[in-house]
Amino acid sequence: MSGLPLDALSPELRRKWAAARVWAAHRMPYLANALLTMDPVVVPDTELTDDGAALRRFPADTGWHIHLSPAELERQSVPQIGFWALHQLAHLLREHAAQVPAAVTHGPDADEPPVRTPEQQVWNLAADAELHGDLSTAGLEAPADVAAPAALGLPGGELARRYWTLLQDRTELPDPAMAAGDCGNGCDGRPRPWNCDWPPLSRTSAQLTALEAARRVREHQRTRDDVPGGWRRWADEILEPRVNWRRQLAAQIRRTIADTTGRVDFTYRRPSRRAGSVPGVVLPSLRQPAPVIAMLIDTSGSMNDDMLGQCLAEVDAVLRAVGIGRRQVTVISVDARVYRAQNPRTIADLTLGGGGGTDIRAGIEAATVLRPPPDLIVALTDGHTLWPDAPPPRTRVVVGLLDPAGRVPDWATTVVISEPGSEEVR
Ligand SMILES: [Zn+2]
């Protein structure tokens, strides 16, 4: 389905949608930016067989589009529409579509008539039960058919996967009306007939939106004690992940080391003179190459001293991971141009050049023509730069992102490097 822009709505309904978003942002100001990130798509009611009722919950998709039916905008009140906007945002921020159990993804194919399987319905109930704790607060009233743990006879405060398991023991769905409510592709990742082909919000942007929302939850909680427990726990989870960035970075490097040492070459070398007892026979020798890593440091004017200090700490961590003194790591400073490539043994050997504009593309280009070619490129940057459209061939790229608001390409693995002092590094 193509989907229409907001202009397709009557001025009255357009105002109603805008009022619903404002209403929602007032209830949960810490989610205001994330609410605005959801892109509204108007789905003409004539394109749906049931006069828009399938869109009663204003379902979102994993590309962060929220689907509006004119008939439903007409039927529901501003607080009801506002509730659904927050509810669907909660599905996206909690990434329910990415956690969906295998039994749900093996549903009907996209080209078959759209039917929601019982598995999809149960997952929807489980996901709604998880986010119940996000939306239980003064001024928000959930419609009666939205699954709440108590209504399903389940304990409160659990995650969707746990609720899914608990619901597996049930012989029949708790309440057909409750099970019929469809939160769409943003809840289970399955296609829906109303989903549009508009460009999605990239996964990285979605993650950064979530990170920013989590920070705002914390900030808000410091001064006002009215953040629902569900959001507080979610923010803690996001801001203090068990796997922190340095471990992630180390894991990427280890993976590359494993790939590289697993790649065993038989190379024919000249036999030494002492092996000359078998004249005319050249024995293959086993060679295990060590990984070659190129690290790019963004030294443009937008990188402050703290960030550059952080970069040096990362280079130091990588040198230690690879083994000090092996000179397997090439470090390149790059602003709008590339500075001399260096092979430091320790960070004391390193000099950084830069201070101008940013174009990390120049650095990636320089790294790919190094001899030997790097197995891994680690780019440390605030992300306020252009990136190549496509990844360099045969090289893994990990971006250590120093500013969560920075931009990174989807083809790279991104590790957000926390601000020193603001988050605990474990
Ligand atoms: Zn839902």
Coordinates of C-alpha atoms and ligand atoms in Angstrom, one line a residue:
M1 CA 0.0 0.0 0.0
S2 CA 1.3 3.4 -0.8
G3 CA 0.1 5.5 2.2
L4 CA -0.7 9.1 2.1
P5 CA 0.9 12.1 3.9
L6 CA -1.0 14.0 6.6
D7 CA -2.2 16.5 4.0
A8 CA -4.6 13.8 2.9
L9 CA -6.6 14.3 6.2
S10 CA -9.3 17.0 6.5
P11 CA -8.0 20.1 8.4
E12 CA -10.2 19.0 11.3
L13 CA -8.7 15.5 11.6
R14 CA -5.2 16.9 11.1
R15 CA -5.7 19.2 14.1
K16 CA -7.1 16.3 16.1
W17 CA -4.0 14.1 15.4
A18 CA -1.8 17.1 16.3
A19 CA -3.8 17.6 19.6
A20 CA -3.4 13.9 20.4
R21 CA 0.3 14.0 20.0
V22 CA 0.5 17.1 22.2
W23 CA -1.7 15.4 24.8
A24 CA 0.6 12.4 24.8
A25 CA 3.7 14.6 25.1
H26 CA 2.2 16.4 28.0
R27 CA 1.6 13.1 29.9
M28 CA 5.1 11.9 29.2
P29 CA 7.3 14.8 28.3
Y30 CA 10.4 12.6 28.3
L31 CA 9.0 10.8 25.3
A32 CA 8.2 14.0 23.3
N33 CA 11.1 13.6 20.9
A34 CA 10.5 9.9 20.3
L35 CA 6.8 10.6 19.7
L36 CA 7.7 13.1 17.0
T37 CA 10.1 10.6 15.5
M38 CA 7.2 8.4 14.6
D39 CA 6.2 9.3 11.1
P40 CA 2.4 9.4 10.5
V41 CA 1.0 7.6 7.4
V42 CA -2.6 8.1 6.4
V43 CA -4.3 4.9 5.2
P44 CA -7.5 5.7 3.3
D45 CA -10.3 3.7 4.8
T46 CA -11.5 2.7 1.4
E47 CA -8.3 0.6 1.0
L48 CA -9.3 -1.6 4.0
T49 CA -12.1 -4.0 3.9
D50 CA -13.4 -3.2 7.4
D51 CA -13.7 0.6 7.2
G52 CA -10.5 1.2 9.1
A53 CA -11.3 -0.9 12.2
A54 CA -8.1 -2.9 11.7
L55 CA -6.3 0.3 12.5
R56 CA -8.2 0.9 15.7
R57 CA -5.0 0.8 17.6
F58 CA -3.1 3.1 15.3
P59 CA -0.5 0.4 14.7
A60 CA 3.1 1.3 14.0
D61 CA 5.8 -0.5 12.0
T62 CA 9.4 -1.2 12.7
G63 CA 10.4 1.6 10.3
W64 CA 8.7 4.0 12.8
H65 CA 5.6 4.8 10.8
I66 CA 2.4 5.1 12.6
H67 CA -0.8 4.3 10.6
L68 CA -3.8 6.6 10.8
S69 CA -7.3 5.7 9.7
P70 CA -9.4 8.8 9.1
A71 CA -12.5 6.9 10.3
E72 CA -10.7 5.9 13.6
L73 CA -9.4 9.5 14.1
E74 CA -13.1 10.5 13.7
R75 CA -14.4 7.9 16.1
Q76 CA -11.9 8.2 19.0
S77 CA -11.2 11.0 21.4
V78 CA -8.0 13.0 21.7
P79 CA -6.9 11.2 24.9
Q80 CA -7.7 7.8 23.3
I81 CA -5.6 8.6 20.2
G82 CA -2.9 9.9 22.4
F83 CA -2.9 6.7 24.5
W84 CA -2.4 4.6 21.3
A85 CA 0.5 6.8 20.1
L86 CA 2.2 6.2 23.5
H87 CA 1.3 2.5 23.4
Q88 CA 2.7 2.0 19.9
L89 CA 5.8 4.0 20.7
A90 CA 6.4 1.7 23.7
H91 CA 6.3 -1.4 21.4
L92 CA 9.0 0.3 19.2
L93 CA 11.2 1.5 22.1
R94 CA 11.0 -2.0 23.6
E95 CA 11.8 -3.5 20.2
H96 CA 9.1 -6.2 20.5
A97 CA 9.3 -7.0 16.8
A98 CA 12.9 -8.0 17.2
Q99 CA 12.2 -10.3 20.2
V100 CA 9.4 -12.2 18.5
P101 CA 9.6 -16.0 19.2
A102 CA 10.2 -18.3 16.2
A103 CA 6.7 -19.7 16.4
V104 CA 5.4 -16.2 15.4
T105 CA 7.7 -15.5 12.5
H106 CA 6.8 -18.8 10.8
G107 CA 3.3 -17.4 10.2
P108 CA 1.6 -16.9 6.7
D109 CA 3.8 -15.4 4.0
A110 CA 3.5 -11.9 2.9
D111 CA 1.8 -12.9 -0.4
E112 CA -0.9 -15.0 1.3
P113 CA -4.1 -13.4 2.4
P114 CA -3.4 -11.5 5.6
V115 CA -4.4 -13.6 8.6
R116 CA -3.2 -13.1 12.1
T117 CA -2.2 -16.4 13.5
P118 CA -3.1 -17.5 17.1
E119 CA 0.7 -17.2 17.8
Q120 CA 0.7 -13.6 16.6
Q121 CA -2.3 -12.9 18.9
V122 CA -0.6 -14.5 21.9
W123 CA 2.6 -12.5 21.3
N124 CA 0.6 -9.3 21.1
L125 CA -1.0 -10.1 24.5
A126 CA 2.4 -10.9 26.0
A127 CA 4.0 -7.6 24.6
D128 CA 1.0 -5.6 25.8
A129 CA 1.4 -7.1 29.2
E130 CA 5.0 -6.0 29.3
L131 CA 4.3 -2.4 28.5
H132 CA 1.3 -2.2 30.9
G133 CA 3.7 -0.9 33.5
D134 CA 4.8 1.9 31.1
L135 CA 1.3 3.3 30.7
S136 CA -0.2 2.9 34.2
T137 CA 0.0 6.5 35.4
A138 CA -2.4 9.2 36.4
G139 CA -4.1 10.8 33.4
L140 CA -3.8 7.8 31.1
E141 CA -6.6 5.4 30.8
A142 CA -6.1 2.2 28.9
P143 CA -9.1 0.8 26.9
A144 CA -10.5 -2.3 28.6
D145 CA -9.4 -4.6 25.8
V146 CA -5.6 -3.9 26.2
A147 CA -4.0 -6.8 27.9
A148 CA -2.9 -6.2 31.5
P149 CA -1.0 -8.9 33.5
A150 CA -3.8 -9.0 36.1
A151 CA -6.5 -9.4 33.5
L152 CA -4.6 -12.4 32.1
G153 CA -4.0 -13.8 35.5
L154 CA -0.3 -13.2 35.2
P155 CA 2.2 -11.6 37.6
G156 CA 3.2 -8.0 37.0
G157 CA 6.6 -6.5 36.0
E158 CA 7.7 -9.3 33.6
L159 CA 9.1 -9.1 30.1
A160 CA 7.2 -10.1 26.9
R161 CA 9.2 -13.3 26.4
R162 CA 8.3 -14.5 29.9
Y163 CA 4.6 -13.7 29.4
W164 CA 4.8 -15.6 26.1
T165 CA 6.1 -18.7 27.9
L166 CA 3.5 -18.4 30.6
L167 CA 0.7 -18.1 28.0
Q168 CA 1.9 -21.2 26.2
D169 CA 0.3 -23.3 28.9
R170 CA -3.1 -21.9 28.3
T171 CA -5.5 -24.0 26.2
E172 CA -7.5 -21.1 24.9
L173 CA -7.0 -17.4 24.4
P174 CA -8.1 -15.5 27.5
D175 CA -10.6 -13.1 25.9
P176 CA -11.4 -13.0 22.2
A177 CA -11.9 -9.2 22.2
M178 CA -8.5 -8.7 23.9
A179 CA -6.8 -11.1 21.6
A180 CA -8.3 -9.4 18.5
G181 CA -6.5 -6.1 19.1
D182 CA -3.7 -5.8 16.6
C183 CA -0.6 -3.7 17.4
G184 CA 0.8 -4.5 13.9
N185 CA 4.2 -4.9 12.5
G186 CA 5.8 -2.8 15.2
C187 CA 4.8 -5.5 17.7
D188 CA 5.5 -8.7 15.9
G189 CA 7.6 -7.8 12.8
R190 CA 5.1 -9.5 10.4
P191 CA 3.8 -7.7 7.3
R192 CA 0.4 -6.1 7.4
P193 CA -1.7 -5.0 4.3
W194 CA -1.6 -1.3 5.3
N195 CA 2.2 -1.1 5.7
C196 CA 3.6 1.4 3.3
D197 CA 6.8 1.4 1.2
W198 CA 8.0 4.7 2.7
P199 CA 11.7 4.7 3.7
P200 CA 12.1 3.4 7.3
L201 CA 13.9 5.0 10.1
S202 CA 17.3 3.3 10.2
R203 CA 18.0 0.8 13.0
T204 CA 20.8 3.0 14.3
S205 CA 18.6 6.1 14.4
A206 CA 16.0 4.1 16.2
Q207 CA 18.5 2.9 18.7
L208 CA 19.8 6.5 19.2
T209 CA 16.2 7.7 19.7
A210 CA 15.7 5.1 22.4
L211 CA 19.0 6.1 24.1
E212 CA 18.0 9.7 24.1
A213 CA 14.5 8.9 25.5
A214 CA 16.1 6.8 28.2
R215 CA 18.4 9.7 29.2
R216 CA 15.3 12.0 29.4
V217 CA 13.5 9.5 31.5
R218 CA 16.3 9.7 34.0
E219 CA 16.6 13.4 33.9
H220 CA 12.9 13.8 34.4
Q221 CA 12.9 11.3 37.3
R222 CA 15.5 13.5 39.1
T223 CA 13.1 16.4 39.5
R224 CA 9.7 14.9 39.2
D225 CA 8.7 11.6 40.7
D226 CA 6.0 10.7 38.2
V227 CA 7.8 8.3 35.7
P228 CA 5.9 5.0 35.7
G229 CA 8.0 2.0 36.9
G230 CA 8.0 0.4 33.5
W231 CA 9.9 3.3 31.9
R232 CA 12.3 3.6 34.8
R233 CA 13.3 -0.1 34.5
W234 CA 13.5 0.2 30.8
A235 CA 15.8 3.3 31.0
D236 CA 18.1 1.5 33.5
E237 CA 18.3 -1.4 31.1
I238 CA 19.2 0.8 28.1
L239 CA 21.6 3.1 29.9
E240 CA 23.4 0.4 31.9
P241 CA 23.5 -2.5 29.5
R242 CA 25.2 -5.6 30.9
V243 CA 27.4 -5.7 27.8
N244 CA 29.0 -2.3 27.8
W245 CA 30.6 -0.6 24.8
R246 CA 34.2 -1.5 25.6
R247 CA 33.3 -5.1 26.0
Q248 CA 31.4 -4.9 22.7
L249 CA 34.4 -3.3 21.0
A250 CA 36.7 -6.0 22.5
A251 CA 34.3 -8.7 21.3
Q252 CA 34.4 -7.3 17.7
I253 CA 38.2 -7.3 17.8
R254 CA 38.2 -10.9 19.2
R255 CA 35.9 -12.0 16.5
T256 CA 38.2 -10.6 13.8
I257 CA 41.2 -12.2 15.5
A258 CA 39.3 -15.5 15.5
D259 CA 38.4 -15.1 11.8
T260 CA 41.9 -14.3 10.9
T261 CA 43.7 -17.0 12.9
G262 CA 41.1 -19.5 11.7
R263 CA 42.1 -18.7 8.1
V264 CA 45.2 -20.9 7.7
D265 CA 47.3 -20.4 4.6
F266 CA 49.7 -22.9 3.2
T267 CA 52.5 -20.9 1.8
Y268 CA 55.4 -22.2 -0.1
R269 CA 58.6 -20.7 1.2
R270 CA 62.1 -21.4 0.1
P271 CA 63.3 -24.2 2.4
S272 CA 66.1 -23.3 4.7
R273 CA 69.6 -24.6 3.8
R274 CA 69.4 -27.1 6.7
A275 CA 66.2 -28.6 5.0
G276 CA 68.3 -29.2 1.9
S277 CA 68.6 -32.8 2.7
V278 CA 65.5 -33.3 0.5
P279 CA 66.7 -31.6 -2.7
G280 CA 64.1 -30.5 -5.1
V281 CA 61.2 -30.7 -2.7
V282 CA 59.6 -27.6 -1.3
L283 CA 57.6 -28.2 1.9
P284 CA 54.6 -26.1 2.6
S285 CA 54.7 -24.3 5.9
L286 CA 51.8 -23.3 8.0
R287 CA 51.4 -19.6 8.5
Q288 CA 48.9 -18.1 10.8
P289 CA 48.5 -14.4 10.1
A290 CA 47.7 -12.0 13.0
P291 CA 44.8 -9.6 12.4
V292 CA 45.6 -6.3 10.9
I293 CA 43.6 -3.5 12.4
A294 CA 43.3 0.1 11.2
M295 CA 42.0 2.7 13.6
L296 CA 40.6 6.0 12.4
I297 CA 40.5 8.9 14.8
D298 CA 38.2 11.7 13.9
T299 CA 40.3 14.8 14.7
S300 CA 37.9 17.4 13.2
G301 CA 37.0 20.6 15.1
S302 CA 33.8 19.1 16.4
M303 CA 35.6 16.5 18.5
N304 CA 36.4 18.0 21.9
D305 CA 39.3 17.2 24.2
D306 CA 37.3 14.7 26.2
M307 CA 36.4 12.9 23.1
L308 CA 40.0 12.8 21.8
G309 CA 41.1 11.6 25.3
Q310 CA 38.5 8.8 24.9
C311 CA 39.9 7.9 21.5
L312 CA 43.4 7.5 22.9
A313 CA 42.0 5.3 25.6
E314 CA 40.3 3.1 22.9
V315 CA 43.5 2.9 20.9
D316 CA 45.3 1.9 24.0
A317 CA 42.7 -0.8 24.7
V318 CA 43.0 -2.2 21.2
L319 CA 46.8 -2.2 21.3
R320 CA 46.6 -4.2 24.5
A321 CA 44.0 -6.6 23.1
V322 CA 46.1 -7.3 20.0
G323 CA 49.4 -7.6 22.0
I324 CA 51.6 -4.6 22.6
G325 CA 54.6 -4.2 20.4
R326 CA 53.3 -6.3 17.5
R327 CA 52.7 -3.2 15.4
Q328 CA 49.6 -4.8 13.9
V329 CA 47.6 -1.7 14.5
T330 CA 47.7 1.3 12.1
V331 CA 46.4 4.6 13.4
I332 CA 45.2 7.3 11.0
S333 CA 44.0 10.8 12.1
V334 CA 41.5 12.2 9.8
D335 CA 39.6 15.5 9.6
A336 CA 38.7 16.6 6.1
R337 CA 42.0 15.0 5.0
V338 CA 44.1 12.1 6.1
Y339 CA 47.3 12.4 8.2
R340 CA 50.3 10.1 8.1
A341 CA 49.5 6.5 9.0
Q342 CA 51.3 5.4 12.2
N343 CA 52.1 2.0 13.7
P344 CA 52.4 2.8 17.4
R345 CA 53.7 0.2 19.9
T346 CA 52.0 2.2 22.7
I347 CA 49.9 5.4 22.6
A348 CA 53.0 7.3 23.7
D349 CA 54.3 6.9 20.2
L350 CA 51.2 8.5 18.7
T351 CA 50.8 12.1 17.4
L352 CA 47.4 13.4 16.3
G353 CA 46.9 15.9 13.5
G354 CA 43.7 17.7 12.6
G355 CA 41.3 20.4 13.7
G356 CA 39.5 21.1 10.4
G357 CA 36.2 19.9 8.9
T358 CA 35.2 16.3 8.9
D359 CA 35.1 13.7 6.1
I360 CA 35.7 10.2 7.5
R361 CA 35.4 8.8 4.0
A362 CA 38.9 10.0 3.3
G363 CA 40.1 7.9 6.3
I364 CA 38.2 4.8 5.2
E365 CA 39.6 5.1 1.7
A366 CA 43.2 5.5 3.1
A367 CA 42.7 2.4 5.4
T368 CA 41.5 0.2 2.6
V369 CA 44.6 0.8 0.5
L370 CA 47.0 0.0 3.4
R371 CA 49.3 -3.0 2.8
P372 CA 48.6 -5.5 4.1
P373 CA 44.9 -4.6 3.9
P374 CA 43.2 -4.4 7.4
D375 CA 40.8 -7.1 8.6
L376 CA 39.0 -4.6 10.8
I377 CA 38.6 -0.9 10.6
V378 CA 37.7 0.8 13.9
A379 CA 36.4 4.4 13.3
L380 CA 36.3 6.6 16.4
T381 CA 34.1 9.6 15.6
D382 CA 31.3 11.8 16.8
G383 CA 29.4 10.8 13.7
H384 CA 29.1 14.4 12.3
T385 CA 30.5 13.3 9.0
L386 CA 29.6 11.9 5.7
W387 CA 30.1 8.1 5.2
P388 CA 30.7 6.0 2.1
D389 CA 27.4 4.6 0.6
A390 CA 28.7 1.1 0.7
P391 CA 31.1 -0.8 3.1
P392 CA 34.7 -1.3 2.0
P393 CA 35.1 -4.8 0.5
R394 CA 36.4 -7.6 2.7
T395 CA 36.9 -5.5 5.8
R396 CA 34.7 -5.3 8.8
V397 CA 33.9 -1.8 10.1
V398 CA 33.2 -1.0 13.7
V399 CA 32.2 2.6 14.6
G400 CA 33.0 3.7 18.1
L401 CA 30.4 6.6 18.3
L402 CA 31.3 9.3 20.8
D403 CA 28.1 11.4 20.3
P404 CA 24.8 9.5 20.4
A405 CA 23.3 12.2 18.1
G406 CA 25.9 11.4 15.4
R407 CA 25.1 9.6 12.2
V408 CA 26.4 6.2 11.3
P409 CA 25.8 4.0 8.3
D410 CA 23.7 0.9 8.6
W411 CA 26.4 -1.3 7.1
A412 CA 28.8 -0.8 10.1
T413 CA 28.6 -2.2 13.5
T414 CA 28.1 0.6 15.9
V415 CA 29.2 0.7 19.5
V416 CA 28.0 3.9 21.3
I417 CA 30.9 5.0 23.6
S418 CA 29.4 6.4 26.7
E419 CA 30.3 9.9 27.9
P420 CA 32.9 9.8 30.6
G421 CA 31.4 10.3 34.0
S422 CA 27.7 10.1 32.9
E423 CA 27.6 6.3 32.8
E424 CA 29.4 3.8 34.7
V425 CA 32.0 1.8 32.7
R426 CA 32.2 -1.7 33.9
Ligands
ZN1 ZN 0.1 -3.3 21.9

